[in-house]
Amino acid sequence: FFFGSTVYPTMTIIQDPKTHKPRDMGAIRHAYQSRDPEATKIAHETSPLLHGNQEGHAGLGSTFVKSIVFGGLDGILTTFAIVSAAVGASDKIDTASVLIFGFANLFADGFAMGFGEYTSSRAEMDFAKAERERERWELESHPEGEKKEMVDLYVSKGVSREDATLVMETLMKYPEVYL
């Protein structure tokens, strides 16, 4: 994300696009949480390598939080439903059978959720890649039309036409950043 970044389990370093100096997102987050403007200033101006190992911006797990929560809730609820249905269907079912139903459902749900997450993420990435290629083609084929489209979009969000035009003229000088 942001221009160029390196993510470590306990620290995220983001390269400042102007100065090319690294920014310590852990110190920036701490300054925000403590609402300390001076700490924010220092965190933005100081290299993180002087401070050692610090808290990360989001951490590696943040990428998977939604999937973990969704998968966990789905697994708990469907396993409970299967076991409850099996026990409710017959009062003669033994404990071993209930456990087998429960674990079989748990493993099947785990596989289904993992495969579903993989295929949906892959489809989303393929769609984003196709959209990026379409935008690249539009930019190469009709740059003025693409600029007008983006200026109009920013104007519709409340940016003045002059500022939107300036932003787009600047960004269009750097096609890879624009895209």
mmCIF file of C-alpha atoms in Angstrom:
data_model
loop_
_atom_site.group_PDB
_atom_site.id
_atom_site.type_symbol
_atom_site.label_atom_id
_atom_site.label_comp_id
_atom_site.label_asym_id
_atom_site.label_seq_id
_atom_site.Cartn_x
_atom_site.Cartn_y
_atom_site.Cartn_z
ATOM 1 C CA PHE A 1 0.000 0.000 0.000
ATOM 2 C CA PHE A 2 1.197 3.671 0.270
ATOM 3 C CA PHE A 3 3.879 4.044 -2.416
ATOM 4 C CA GLY A 4 6.290 1.415 -1.037
ATOM 5 C CA SER A 5 6.019 -0.511 2.180
ATOM 6 C CA THR A 6 7.644 -3.359 3.987
ATOM 7 C CA VAL A 7 5.577 -5.262 6.521
ATOM 8 C CA TYR A 8 7.122 -7.067 9.463
ATOM 9 C CA PRO A 9 5.137 -8.982 12.118
ATOM 10 C CA THR A 10 5.799 -6.269 14.694
ATOM 11 C CA MET A 11 6.596 -3.199 12.614
ATOM 12 C CA THR A 12 5.481 -1.598 9.361
ATOM 13 C CA ILE A 13 7.888 0.740 7.633
ATOM 14 C CA ILE A 14 6.435 2.954 4.930
ATOM 15 C CA GLN A 15 8.687 4.940 2.649
ATOM 16 C CA ASP A 16 7.805 8.624 2.524
ATOM 17 C CA PRO A 17 7.305 9.506 -1.167
ATOM 18 C CA LYS A 18 8.905 12.955 -0.811
ATOM 19 C CA THR A 19 11.922 12.299 1.392
ATOM 20 C CA HIS A 20 12.277 8.553 0.699
ATOM 21 C CA LYS A 21 12.880 8.170 4.431
ATOM 22 C CA PRO A 22 11.133 5.338 6.222
ATOM 23 C CA ARG A 23 8.162 6.140 8.467
ATOM 24 C CA ASP A 24 7.487 4.148 11.617
ATOM 25 C CA MET A 25 3.759 3.417 11.626
ATOM 26 C CA GLY A 26 3.944 1.962 15.163
ATOM 27 C CA ALA A 27 5.131 5.285 16.576
ATOM 28 C CA ILE A 28 2.576 7.141 14.463
ATOM 29 C CA ARG A 29 -0.208 4.881 15.769
ATOM 30 C CA HIS A 30 0.941 5.377 19.359
ATOM 31 C CA ALA A 31 0.992 9.158 18.903
ATOM 32 C CA TYR A 32 -2.557 9.044 17.547
ATOM 33 C CA GLN A 33 -3.827 6.860 20.389
ATOM 34 C CA SER A 34 -2.314 9.202 22.974
ATOM 35 C CA ARG A 35 -3.483 12.272 20.991
ATOM 36 C CA ASP A 36 0.026 13.748 21.262
ATOM 37 C CA PRO A 37 0.738 16.182 18.373
ATOM 38 C CA GLU A 38 4.428 16.475 19.313
ATOM 39 C CA ALA A 39 4.841 12.688 19.244
ATOM 40 C CA THR A 40 3.162 12.625 15.828
ATOM 41 C CA LYS A 41 5.628 15.205 14.527
ATOM 42 C CA ILE A 42 8.586 13.259 15.906
ATOM 43 C CA ALA A 43 7.252 9.941 14.559
ATOM 44 C CA HIS A 44 6.914 11.389 11.063
ATOM 45 C CA GLU A 45 10.407 12.891 11.102
ATOM 46 C CA THR A 46 12.418 10.155 12.826
ATOM 47 C CA SER A 47 13.763 6.986 11.255
ATOM 48 C CA PRO A 48 12.364 3.852 12.919
ATOM 49 C CA LEU A 49 15.707 2.107 12.694
ATOM 50 C CA LEU A 50 16.914 4.212 15.617
ATOM 51 C CA HIS A 51 14.178 2.855 17.893
ATOM 52 C CA GLY A 52 14.453 -0.912 17.313
ATOM 53 C CA ASN A 53 11.483 -3.242 17.119
ATOM 54 C CA GLN A 54 8.105 -1.511 17.405
ATOM 55 C CA GLU A 55 4.403 -2.256 16.997
ATOM 56 C CA GLY A 56 3.273 -2.718 13.403
ATOM 57 C CA HIS A 57 0.754 -0.618 11.493
ATOM 58 C CA ALA A 58 -1.677 -3.468 11.042
ATOM 59 C CA GLY A 59 0.344 -6.653 11.348
ATOM 60 C CA LEU A 60 0.227 -9.666 9.102
ATOM 61 C CA GLY A 61 -2.936 -11.024 10.733
ATOM 62 C CA SER A 62 -5.002 -7.989 9.772
ATOM 63 C CA THR A 63 -5.179 -9.295 6.215
ATOM 64 C CA PHE A 64 -7.103 -12.339 7.404
ATOM 65 C CA VAL A 65 -9.236 -10.968 10.263
ATOM 66 C CA LYS A 66 -12.473 -10.903 8.256
ATOM 67 C CA SER A 67 -11.941 -14.435 6.947
ATOM 68 C CA ILE A 68 -11.022 -15.793 10.374
ATOM 69 C CA VAL A 69 -14.053 -14.253 12.085
ATOM 70 C CA PHE A 70 -16.457 -15.225 9.307
ATOM 71 C CA GLY A 71 -15.054 -18.752 9.072
ATOM 72 C CA GLY A 72 -15.034 -19.226 12.830
ATOM 73 C CA LEU A 73 -18.636 -18.122 13.253
ATOM 74 C CA ASP A 74 -19.773 -20.206 10.315
ATOM 75 C CA GLY A 75 -17.926 -23.255 11.651
ATOM 76 C CA ILE A 76 -19.324 -22.901 15.151
ATOM 77 C CA LEU A 77 -22.911 -22.342 14.040
ATOM 78 C CA THR A 78 -23.091 -25.030 11.370
ATOM 79 C CA THR A 79 -21.335 -27.598 13.558
ATOM 80 C CA PHE A 80 -23.775 -26.846 16.371
ATOM 81 C CA ALA A 81 -26.689 -27.177 13.923
ATOM 82 C CA ILE A 82 -25.479 -30.543 12.601
ATOM 83 C CA VAL A 83 -24.851 -31.972 16.073
ATOM 84 C CA SER A 84 -28.177 -30.628 17.370
ATOM 85 C CA ALA A 85 -30.046 -32.084 14.398
ATOM 86 C CA ALA A 86 -28.382 -35.476 14.856
ATOM 87 C CA VAL A 87 -29.210 -35.593 18.569
ATOM 88 C CA GLY A 88 -32.733 -34.270 17.992
ATOM 89 C CA ALA A 89 -33.432 -36.763 15.239
ATOM 90 C CA SER A 90 -32.908 -39.725 17.509
ATOM 91 C CA ASP A 91 -32.537 -40.150 21.218
ATOM 92 C CA LYS A 92 -30.738 -43.439 20.518
ATOM 93 C CA ILE A 93 -27.657 -41.888 18.901
ATOM 94 C CA ASP A 94 -24.475 -42.572 20.839
ATOM 95 C CA THR A 95 -21.814 -40.036 21.860
ATOM 96 C CA ALA A 96 -19.264 -41.374 19.376
ATOM 97 C CA SER A 97 -21.640 -40.792 16.459
ATOM 98 C CA VAL A 98 -22.372 -37.254 17.621
ATOM 99 C CA LEU A 99 -18.640 -36.536 17.809
ATOM 100 C CA ILE A 100 -18.088 -38.054 14.353
ATOM 101 C CA PHE A 101 -20.870 -35.878 12.883
ATOM 102 C CA GLY A 102 -19.424 -32.819 14.591
ATOM 103 C CA PHE A 103 -15.812 -33.369 13.510
ATOM 104 C CA ALA A 104 -16.790 -34.373 9.963
ATOM 105 C CA ASN A 105 -18.804 -31.166 9.639
ATOM 106 C CA LEU A 106 -15.992 -29.115 11.168
ATOM 107 C CA PHE A 107 -13.433 -30.442 8.666
ATOM 108 C CA ALA A 108 -15.826 -30.112 5.719
ATOM 109 C CA ASP A 109 -16.666 -26.526 6.725
ATOM 110 C CA GLY A 110 -12.992 -25.691 7.145
ATOM 111 C CA PHE A 111 -12.190 -26.988 3.684
ATOM 112 C CA ALA A 112 -15.218 -25.295 2.114
ATOM 113 C CA MET A 113 -14.485 -21.955 3.767
ATOM 114 C CA GLY A 114 -10.795 -22.086 2.815
ATOM 115 C CA PHE A 115 -11.532 -23.050 -0.773
ATOM 116 C CA GLY A 116 -14.291 -20.447 -0.985
ATOM 117 C CA GLU A 117 -11.987 -17.731 0.348
ATOM 118 C CA TYR A 118 -9.247 -18.737 -2.083
ATOM 119 C CA THR A 119 -11.509 -18.790 -5.145
ATOM 120 C CA SER A 120 -13.306 -15.554 -4.243
ATOM 121 C CA SER A 121 -9.998 -13.774 -3.557
ATOM 122 C CA ARG A 122 -8.609 -15.069 -6.820
ATOM 123 C CA ALA A 123 -11.692 -13.882 -8.722
ATOM 124 C CA GLU A 124 -11.448 -10.467 -7.055
ATOM 125 C CA MET A 125 -7.750 -10.182 -7.976
ATOM 126 C CA ASP A 126 -8.466 -11.259 -11.566
ATOM 127 C CA PHE A 127 -11.239 -8.660 -11.821
ATOM 128 C CA ALA A 128 -8.991 -5.919 -10.388
ATOM 129 C CA LYS A 129 -6.206 -6.877 -12.814
ATOM 130 C CA ALA A 130 -8.630 -6.763 -15.775
ATOM 131 C CA GLU A 131 -9.938 -3.350 -14.647
ATOM 132 C CA ARG A 132 -6.382 -2.045 -14.306
ATOM 133 C CA GLU A 133 -5.579 -3.236 -17.841
ATOM 134 C CA ARG A 134 -8.774 -1.605 -19.159
ATOM 135 C CA GLU A 135 -7.822 1.662 -17.432
ATOM 136 C CA ARG A 136 -4.285 1.403 -18.854
ATOM 137 C CA TRP A 137 -5.743 0.957 -22.358
ATOM 138 C CA GLU A 138 -8.103 3.916 -21.871
ATOM 139 C CA LEU A 139 -5.234 6.084 -20.628
ATOM 140 C CA GLU A 140 -3.066 5.142 -23.620
ATOM 141 C CA SER A 141 -5.904 5.360 -26.156
ATOM 142 C CA HIS A 142 -7.689 8.513 -25.010
ATOM 143 C CA PRO A 143 -5.788 10.328 -22.220
ATOM 144 C CA GLU A 144 -7.907 13.495 -22.456
ATOM 145 C CA GLY A 145 -11.123 11.497 -22.034
ATOM 146 C CA GLU A 146 -9.664 9.657 -19.040
ATOM 147 C CA LYS A 147 -8.556 12.948 -17.504
ATOM 148 C CA LYS A 148 -12.017 14.461 -18.004
ATOM 149 C CA GLU A 149 -13.670 11.379 -16.466
ATOM 150 C CA MET A 150 -11.486 11.602 -13.352
ATOM 151 C CA VAL A 151 -11.818 15.390 -13.037
ATOM 152 C CA ASP A 152 -15.613 15.037 -13.210
ATOM 153 C CA LEU A 153 -15.471 12.291 -10.566
ATOM 154 C CA TYR A 154 -13.479 14.485 -8.168
ATOM 155 C CA VAL A 155 -15.741 17.473 -8.850
ATOM 156 C CA SER A 156 -18.773 15.304 -7.996
ATOM 157 C CA LYS A 157 -17.096 14.567 -4.645
ATOM 158 C CA GLY A 158 -16.692 18.269 -3.856
ATOM 159 C CA VAL A 159 -13.215 19.096 -5.194
ATOM 160 C CA SER A 160 -13.027 22.284 -7.219
ATOM 161 C CA ARG A 161 -12.591 21.780 -10.967
ATOM 162 C CA GLU A 162 -9.289 23.679 -10.877
ATOM 163 C CA ASP A 163 -7.860 21.503 -8.098
ATOM 164 C CA ALA A 164 -9.156 18.296 -9.697
ATOM 165 C CA THR A 165 -7.592 19.280 -13.012
ATOM 166 C CA LEU A 166 -4.274 20.069 -11.316
ATOM 167 C CA VAL A 167 -4.298 16.724 -9.486
ATOM 168 C CA MET A 168 -5.083 14.775 -12.654
ATOM 169 C CA GLU A 169 -2.532 16.638 -14.783
ATOM 170 C CA THR A 170 0.102 15.875 -12.161
ATOM 171 C CA LEU A 171 -0.854 12.212 -11.738
ATOM 172 C CA MET A 172 -1.050 11.589 -15.471
ATOM 173 C CA LYS A 173 2.645 12.453 -15.722
ATOM 174 C CA TYR A 174 3.247 9.223 -13.755
ATOM 175 C CA PRO A 175 1.088 6.535 -15.423
ATOM 176 C CA GLU A 176 2.072 3.715 -13.023
ATOM 177 C CA VAL A 177 1.132 5.840 -10.004
ATOM 178 C CA TYR A 178 -2.071 6.983 -11.688
ATOM 179 C CA LEU A 179 -3.139 3.441 -12.475
#
